[in-house]
GROMACS .gro file of C-alpha atoms in nm:
model
  306
    1UNK     CA    1  -3.719   2.519  -1.330
    2UNK     CA    2  -3.945   2.783  -1.480
    3UNK     CA    3  -3.938   2.842  -1.854
    4UNK     CA    4  -3.631   2.621  -1.903
    5UNK     CA    5  -3.808   2.323  -1.742
    6UNK     CA    6  -4.111   2.381  -1.965
    7UNK     CA    7  -3.901   2.400  -2.280
    8UNK     CA    8  -3.722   2.075  -2.188
    9UNK     CA    9  -4.053   1.901  -2.113
   10UNK     CA   10  -4.209   2.022  -2.439
   11UNK     CA   11  -3.907   1.909  -2.640
   12UNK     CA   12  -3.900   1.568  -2.471
   13UNK     CA   13  -4.273   1.513  -2.524
   14UNK     CA   14  -4.256   1.620  -2.890
   15UNK     CA   15  -3.964   1.393  -2.983
   16UNK     CA   16  -4.093   1.100  -3.188
   17UNK     CA   17  -3.818   0.842  -3.145
   18UNK     CA   18  -4.006   0.580  -3.343
   19UNK     CA   19  -4.003   0.805  -3.648
   20UNK     CA   20  -3.622   0.772  -3.651
   21UNK     CA   21  -3.634   0.393  -3.623
   22UNK     CA   22  -3.583   0.342  -3.994
   23UNK     CA   23  -3.269   0.128  -4.033
   24UNK     CA   24  -3.280  -0.229  -4.158
   25UNK     CA   25  -3.171  -0.358  -3.816
   26UNK     CA   26  -3.432  -0.155  -3.630
   27UNK     CA   27  -3.191   0.103  -3.488
   28UNK     CA   28  -3.232   0.480  -3.468
   29UNK     CA   29  -3.102   0.687  -3.759
   30UNK     CA   30  -2.818   0.935  -3.706
   31UNK     CA   31  -3.059   1.209  -3.801
   32UNK     CA   32  -3.289   1.371  -4.053
   33UNK     CA   33  -3.155   1.622  -4.305
   34UNK     CA   34  -3.372   1.877  -4.488
   35UNK     CA   35  -3.319   1.878  -4.864
   36UNK     CA   36  -3.324   2.256  -4.901
   37UNK     CA   37  -3.210   2.374  -4.556
   38UNK     CA   38  -3.571   2.441  -4.456
   39UNK     CA   39  -3.669   2.244  -4.147
   40UNK     CA   40  -4.037   2.230  -4.242
   41UNK     CA   41  -3.959   2.120  -4.598
   42UNK     CA   42  -3.876   1.781  -4.752
   43UNK     CA   43  -3.575   1.578  -4.644
   44UNK     CA   44  -3.448   1.231  -4.567
   45UNK     CA   45  -3.308   1.019  -4.286
   46UNK     CA   46  -2.935   0.963  -4.279
   47UNK     CA   47  -2.835   0.609  -4.393
   48UNK     CA   48  -2.628   0.548  -4.077
   49UNK     CA   49  -2.767   0.436  -3.744
   50UNK     CA   50  -2.675   0.425  -3.375
   51UNK     CA   51  -2.583   0.061  -3.314
   52UNK     CA   52  -2.281   0.047  -3.079
   53UNK     CA   53  -2.309   0.051  -2.698
   54UNK     CA   54  -2.096   0.362  -2.643
   55UNK     CA   55  -2.091   0.744  -2.631
   56UNK     CA   56  -2.413   0.906  -2.759
   57UNK     CA   57  -2.581   0.576  -2.838
   58UNK     CA   58  -2.667   0.465  -2.485
   59UNK     CA   59  -2.789   0.814  -2.399
   60UNK     CA   60  -3.008   0.828  -2.711
   61UNK     CA   61  -3.172   0.492  -2.638
   62UNK     CA   62  -3.212   0.579  -2.269
   63UNK     CA   63  -3.401   0.897  -2.363
   64UNK     CA   64  -3.606   0.708  -2.621
   65UNK     CA   65  -3.708   0.446  -2.365
   66UNK     CA   66  -3.818   0.719  -2.124
   67UNK     CA   67  -4.045   0.913  -2.359
   68UNK     CA   68  -4.369   1.035  -2.202
   69UNK     CA   69  -4.558   0.968  -2.525
   70UNK     CA   70  -4.609   0.593  -2.550
   71UNK     CA   71  -4.658   0.610  -2.927
   72UNK     CA   72  -4.325   0.795  -2.960
   73UNK     CA   73  -4.118   0.586  -2.716
   74UNK     CA   74  -3.842   0.354  -2.830
   75UNK     CA   75  -3.845  -0.015  -2.749
   76UNK     CA   76  -3.635  -0.061  -2.430
   77UNK     CA   77  -3.507  -0.385  -2.579
   78UNK     CA   78  -3.316  -0.179  -2.837
   79UNK     CA   79  -3.096  -0.037  -2.561
   80UNK     CA   80  -2.972  -0.389  -2.493
   81UNK     CA   81  -2.941  -0.476  -2.862
   82UNK     CA   82  -2.666  -0.216  -2.906
   83UNK     CA   83  -2.352  -0.408  -3.001
   84UNK     CA   84  -2.109  -0.479  -2.716
   85UNK     CA   85  -1.766  -0.559  -2.856
   86UNK     CA   86  -1.538  -0.682  -2.576
   87UNK     CA   87  -1.162  -0.642  -2.622
   88UNK     CA   88  -0.850  -0.588  -2.414
   89UNK     CA   89  -0.500  -0.446  -2.451
   90UNK     CA   90  -0.230  -0.704  -2.381
   91UNK     CA   91  -0.282  -0.851  -2.037
   92UNK     CA   92  -0.511  -0.564  -1.933
   93UNK     CA   93  -0.872  -0.621  -1.826
   94UNK     CA   94  -1.144  -0.675  -2.088
   95UNK     CA   95  -1.412  -0.415  -2.150
   96UNK     CA   96  -1.670  -0.308  -2.408
   97UNK     CA   97  -1.487  -0.089  -2.658
   98UNK     CA   98  -1.615   0.198  -2.870
   99UNK     CA   99  -1.573   0.257  -3.242
  100UNK     CA  100  -1.244   0.449  -3.221
  101UNK     CA  101  -1.135   0.431  -2.856
  102UNK     CA  102  -1.149   0.808  -2.806
  103UNK     CA  103  -1.199   0.911  -2.443
  104UNK     CA  104  -1.517   1.098  -2.539
  105UNK     CA  105  -1.683   0.769  -2.618
  106UNK     CA  106  -1.642   0.641  -2.264
  107UNK     CA  107  -1.768   0.935  -2.059
  108UNK     CA  108  -2.037   1.118  -2.257
  109UNK     CA  109  -2.348   0.931  -2.139
  110UNK     CA  110  -2.208   0.927  -1.783
  111UNK     CA  111  -2.231   1.307  -1.773
  112UNK     CA  112  -2.604   1.259  -1.710
  113UNK     CA  113  -2.688   0.894  -1.639
  114UNK     CA  114  -2.592   0.781  -1.289
  115UNK     CA  115  -2.482   0.427  -1.365
  116UNK     CA  116  -2.321   0.405  -1.019
  117UNK     CA  117  -2.661   0.349  -0.862
  118UNK     CA  118  -2.753   0.043  -1.069
  119UNK     CA  119  -2.452  -0.185  -1.105
  120UNK     CA  120  -2.439  -0.459  -1.370
  121UNK     CA  121  -2.718  -0.451  -1.629
  122UNK     CA  122  -2.913  -0.753  -1.755
  123UNK     CA  123  -2.969  -0.789  -2.131
  124UNK     CA  124  -3.100  -1.142  -2.077
  125UNK     CA  125  -3.406  -0.994  -1.905
  126UNK     CA  126  -3.507  -0.883  -2.255
  127UNK     CA  127  -3.398  -1.210  -2.420
  128UNK     CA  128  -3.092  -1.038  -2.568
  129UNK     CA  129  -2.769  -1.239  -2.571
  130UNK     CA  130  -2.519  -0.971  -2.476
  131UNK     CA  131  -2.251  -0.945  -2.209
  132UNK     CA  132  -2.387  -0.793  -1.883
  133UNK     CA  133  -2.189  -0.477  -1.805
  134UNK     CA  134  -2.115  -0.250  -1.511
  135UNK     CA  135  -2.076   0.068  -1.716
  136UNK     CA  136  -1.886   0.260  -1.449
  137UNK     CA  137  -1.626  -0.014  -1.420
  138UNK     CA  138  -1.622  -0.041  -1.799
  139UNK     CA  139  -1.533   0.326  -1.836
  140UNK     CA  140  -1.276   0.305  -1.557
  141UNK     CA  141  -1.100   0.021  -1.738
  142UNK     CA  142  -1.123   0.204  -2.069
  143UNK     CA  143  -0.977   0.522  -1.917
  144UNK     CA  144  -0.684   0.346  -1.753
  145UNK     CA  145  -0.612   0.151  -2.073
  146UNK     CA  146  -0.627   0.472  -2.278
  147UNK     CA  147  -0.386   0.635  -2.032
  148UNK     CA  148  -0.141   0.346  -2.067
  149UNK     CA  149  -0.159   0.361  -2.447
  150UNK     CA  150  -0.070   0.730  -2.438
  151UNK     CA  151   0.216   0.664  -2.197
  152UNK     CA  152   0.354   0.398  -2.430
  153UNK     CA  153   0.365   0.656  -2.709
  154UNK     CA  154   0.587   0.898  -2.514
  155UNK     CA  155   0.880   0.830  -2.744
  156UNK     CA  156   0.675   0.931  -3.049
  157UNK     CA  157   0.510   1.249  -2.928
  158UNK     CA  158   0.637   1.513  -2.685
  159UNK     CA  159   0.289   1.586  -2.550
  160UNK     CA  160   0.264   1.249  -2.375
  161UNK     CA  161   0.416   1.170  -2.037
  162UNK     CA  162   0.321   0.970  -1.728
  163UNK     CA  163   0.064   1.234  -1.634
  164UNK     CA  164  -0.009   1.391  -1.973
  165UNK     CA  165  -0.264   1.188  -2.165
  166UNK     CA  166  -0.613   1.205  -2.313
  167UNK     CA  167  -0.727   1.198  -2.676
  168UNK     CA  168  -1.075   1.314  -2.773
  169UNK     CA  169  -1.235   1.510  -3.060
  170UNK     CA  170  -1.107   1.868  -3.049
  171UNK     CA  171  -0.979   2.163  -3.244
  172UNK     CA  172  -0.602   2.148  -3.271
  173UNK     CA  173  -0.297   2.087  -3.488
  174UNK     CA  174  -0.236   1.752  -3.653
  175UNK     CA  175   0.096   1.577  -3.709
  176UNK     CA  176   0.180   1.823  -3.987
  177UNK     CA  177   0.101   2.128  -3.776
  178UNK     CA  178  -0.223   2.213  -3.957
  179UNK     CA  179  -0.509   2.345  -3.745
  180UNK     CA  180  -0.842   2.168  -3.780
  181UNK     CA  181  -1.095   1.938  -3.623
  182UNK     CA  182  -0.925   1.622  -3.494
  183UNK     CA  183  -1.086   1.285  -3.422
  184UNK     CA  184  -0.817   1.052  -3.290
  185UNK     CA  185  -0.836   0.675  -3.254
  186UNK     CA  186  -0.662   0.450  -3.002
  187UNK     CA  187  -0.666   0.072  -2.972
  188UNK     CA  188  -0.838  -0.137  -2.851
  189UNK     CA  189  -1.145  -0.035  -3.049
  190UNK     CA  190  -1.396  -0.168  -3.298
  191UNK     CA  191  -1.211  -0.002  -3.588
  192UNK     CA  192  -0.884  -0.153  -3.454
  193UNK     CA  193  -0.654   0.132  -3.555
  194UNK     CA  194  -0.441   0.403  -3.396
  195UNK     CA  195  -0.477   0.756  -3.530
  196UNK     CA  196  -0.266   0.984  -3.312
  197UNK     CA  197  -0.294   1.308  -3.513
  198UNK     CA  198   0.046   1.420  -3.391
  199UNK     CA  199  -0.024   1.334  -3.027
  200UNK     CA  200  -0.241   1.641  -2.969
  201UNK     CA  201  -0.397   1.619  -2.621
  202UNK     CA  202  -0.746   1.745  -2.536
  203UNK     CA  203  -0.741   1.833  -2.162
  204UNK     CA  204  -1.115   1.784  -2.127
  205UNK     CA  205  -1.065   1.410  -2.193
  206UNK     CA  206  -0.880   1.351  -1.866
  207UNK     CA  207  -1.092   1.617  -1.694
  208UNK     CA  208  -1.428   1.456  -1.770
  209UNK     CA  209  -1.285   1.119  -1.661
  210UNK     CA  210  -1.261   1.248  -1.302
  211UNK     CA  211  -1.583   1.048  -1.257
  212UNK     CA  212  -1.389   0.722  -1.300
  213UNK     CA  213  -1.023   0.795  -1.227
  214UNK     CA  214  -1.005   1.089  -0.986
  215UNK     CA  215  -0.641   1.042  -0.888
  216UNK     CA  216  -0.505   0.991  -1.240
  217UNK     CA  217  -0.723   1.265  -1.388
  218UNK     CA  218  -0.630   1.519  -1.122
  219UNK     CA  219  -0.261   1.446  -1.178
  220UNK     CA  220  -0.316   1.508  -1.550
  221UNK     CA  221  -0.489   1.841  -1.489
  222UNK     CA  222  -0.204   1.956  -1.266
  223UNK     CA  223   0.044   1.852  -1.537
  224UNK     CA  224  -0.148   2.048  -1.802
  225UNK     CA  225  -0.170   2.351  -1.575
  226UNK     CA  226   0.207   2.344  -1.518
  227UNK     CA  227   0.295   2.371  -1.889
  228UNK     CA  228   0.441   2.704  -1.994
  229UNK     CA  229   0.560   2.884  -2.304
  230UNK     CA  230   0.916   3.001  -2.367
  231UNK     CA  231   0.808   3.335  -2.219
  232UNK     CA  232   0.694   3.167  -1.898
  233UNK     CA  233   0.323   3.209  -1.966
  234UNK     CA  234   0.073   2.923  -1.918
  235UNK     CA  235   0.059   2.718  -2.238
  236UNK     CA  236  -0.262   2.521  -2.191
  237UNK     CA  237  -0.449   2.723  -1.927
  238UNK     CA  238  -0.652   3.041  -1.968
  239UNK     CA  239  -0.729   3.210  -1.637
  240UNK     CA  240  -1.105   3.270  -1.593
  241UNK     CA  241  -1.016   3.586  -1.399
  242UNK     CA  242  -0.897   3.725  -1.731
  243UNK     CA  243  -1.190   3.598  -1.935
  244UNK     CA  244  -1.053   3.251  -2.009
  245UNK     CA  245  -1.236   2.920  -1.990
  246UNK     CA  246  -0.971   2.728  -1.798
  247UNK     CA  247  -0.795   2.458  -1.999
  248UNK     CA  248  -0.734   2.511  -2.369
  249UNK     CA  249  -0.927   2.285  -2.606
  250UNK     CA  250  -0.600   2.111  -2.697
  251UNK     CA  251  -0.223   2.143  -2.697
  252UNK     CA  252   0.070   1.991  -2.883
  253UNK     CA  253   0.421   2.011  -2.738
  254UNK     CA  254   0.595   1.904  -3.058
  255UNK     CA  255   0.474   2.232  -3.209
  256UNK     CA  256   0.459   2.423  -2.879
  257UNK     CA  257   0.104   2.541  -2.939
  258UNK     CA  258  -0.238   2.530  -2.775
  259UNK     CA  259  -0.577   2.583  -2.938
  260UNK     CA  260  -0.787   2.859  -2.784
  261UNK     CA  261  -1.117   2.753  -2.940
  262UNK     CA  262  -1.383   2.709  -2.671
  263UNK     CA  263  -1.605   2.424  -2.789
  264UNK     CA  264  -1.924   2.370  -2.588
  265UNK     CA  265  -1.934   1.993  -2.637
  266UNK     CA  266  -1.577   1.978  -2.501
  267UNK     CA  267  -1.600   2.226  -2.213
  268UNK     CA  268  -1.947   2.095  -2.123
  269UNK     CA  269  -1.854   1.733  -2.042
  270UNK     CA  270  -1.546   1.862  -1.857
  271UNK     CA  271  -1.766   2.071  -1.627
  272UNK     CA  272  -2.035   1.804  -1.586
  273UNK     CA  273  -1.783   1.530  -1.514
  274UNK     CA  274  -1.603   1.750  -1.265
  275UNK     CA  275  -1.925   1.840  -1.082
  276UNK     CA  276  -2.043   1.480  -1.073
  277UNK     CA  277  -1.707   1.380  -0.930
  278UNK     CA  278  -1.737   1.651  -0.663
  279UNK     CA  279  -2.104   1.638  -0.562
  280UNK     CA  280  -2.302   1.417  -0.802
  281UNK     CA  281  -2.529   1.718  -0.864
  282UNK     CA  282  -2.593   1.664  -1.235
  283UNK     CA  283  -2.669   1.295  -1.177
  284UNK     CA  284  -2.914   1.383  -0.900
  285UNK     CA  285  -3.098   1.642  -1.108
  286UNK     CA  286  -3.110   1.435  -1.427
  287UNK     CA  287  -3.209   1.105  -1.267
  288UNK     CA  288  -3.510   1.255  -1.091
  289UNK     CA  289  -3.654   1.388  -1.418
  290UNK     CA  290  -3.967   1.197  -1.533
  291UNK     CA  291  -3.795   1.089  -1.857
  292UNK     CA  292  -3.508   0.932  -1.662
  293UNK     CA  293  -3.746   0.776  -1.410
  294UNK     CA  294  -3.952   0.614  -1.686
  295UNK     CA  295  -3.637   0.492  -1.864
  296UNK     CA  296  -3.502   0.328  -1.548
  297UNK     CA  297  -3.833   0.147  -1.498
  298UNK     CA  298  -3.874   0.034  -1.857
  299UNK     CA  299  -3.512  -0.084  -1.877
  300UNK     CA  300  -3.571  -0.277  -1.552
  301UNK     CA  301  -3.272  -0.135  -1.376
  302UNK     CA  302  -3.245  -0.234  -1.011
  303UNK     CA  303  -3.076  -0.015  -0.747
  304UNK     CA  304  -2.724  -0.119  -0.660
  305UNK     CA  305  -2.695  -0.279  -0.316
  306UNK     CA  306  -2.346  -0.250  -0.168
   0.00000   0.00000   0.00000
């Protein structure tokens, strides 16, 4: 409420989503970049666009559909035009995969959008030939498949075990022990490649997935919390009582290290996913916002009836 609510409303009303609809296929550009690092100066739109039905994409098109300025709003049909690539791992269940199979790409939009309340969507209502999807079930399948893929790699990387799993963008060490920004990839995915980066685990991946796999995710968090250094100190946990932020951004048992960087876009989904799993608070607050209400109506979502 208060000033924060006003700032959010002003930002939402001022966002011209149609201005970013510049790609050849009619999708929204990744962004606009100023030529001389001056926001009010000249610049250009990035040549890439949001076109896959995963991570940020669905959230971006949901917000665009819900704009309060009709001349700025995105076409709700574009939400359903996002590409849905269905794959499976072995005899596992099929689901819509993301570009690289990272856990981040299956929980990010769920941090805000309460897909539980609407069930299977209906692209055909907009004359779009795409597979109807229950996005909660889709992310549950993706999470369990991701977990199995990590378990199968136990012999390659010491970090993995039955309860230790979860790859997502993070700061950490790669397979050569060098610290940097890691973006792993795990099949099945659109890019169809595995990129383990030394098996470095990002605890927030399993933590945010509490929304879909509470039992498996909680077991993972307990396993991360139990890790210790040779001196008997917690390896991957930083006690908030001492100024820590809980779980480390990542850890790698082959090198016996954890990364203490506290990255907002990592810690944030962890906290939001955890709270949604506990109380659904973030879903309740977000879904009652006028932007979300308009998006639900324009996308023709119908309440789930159990």
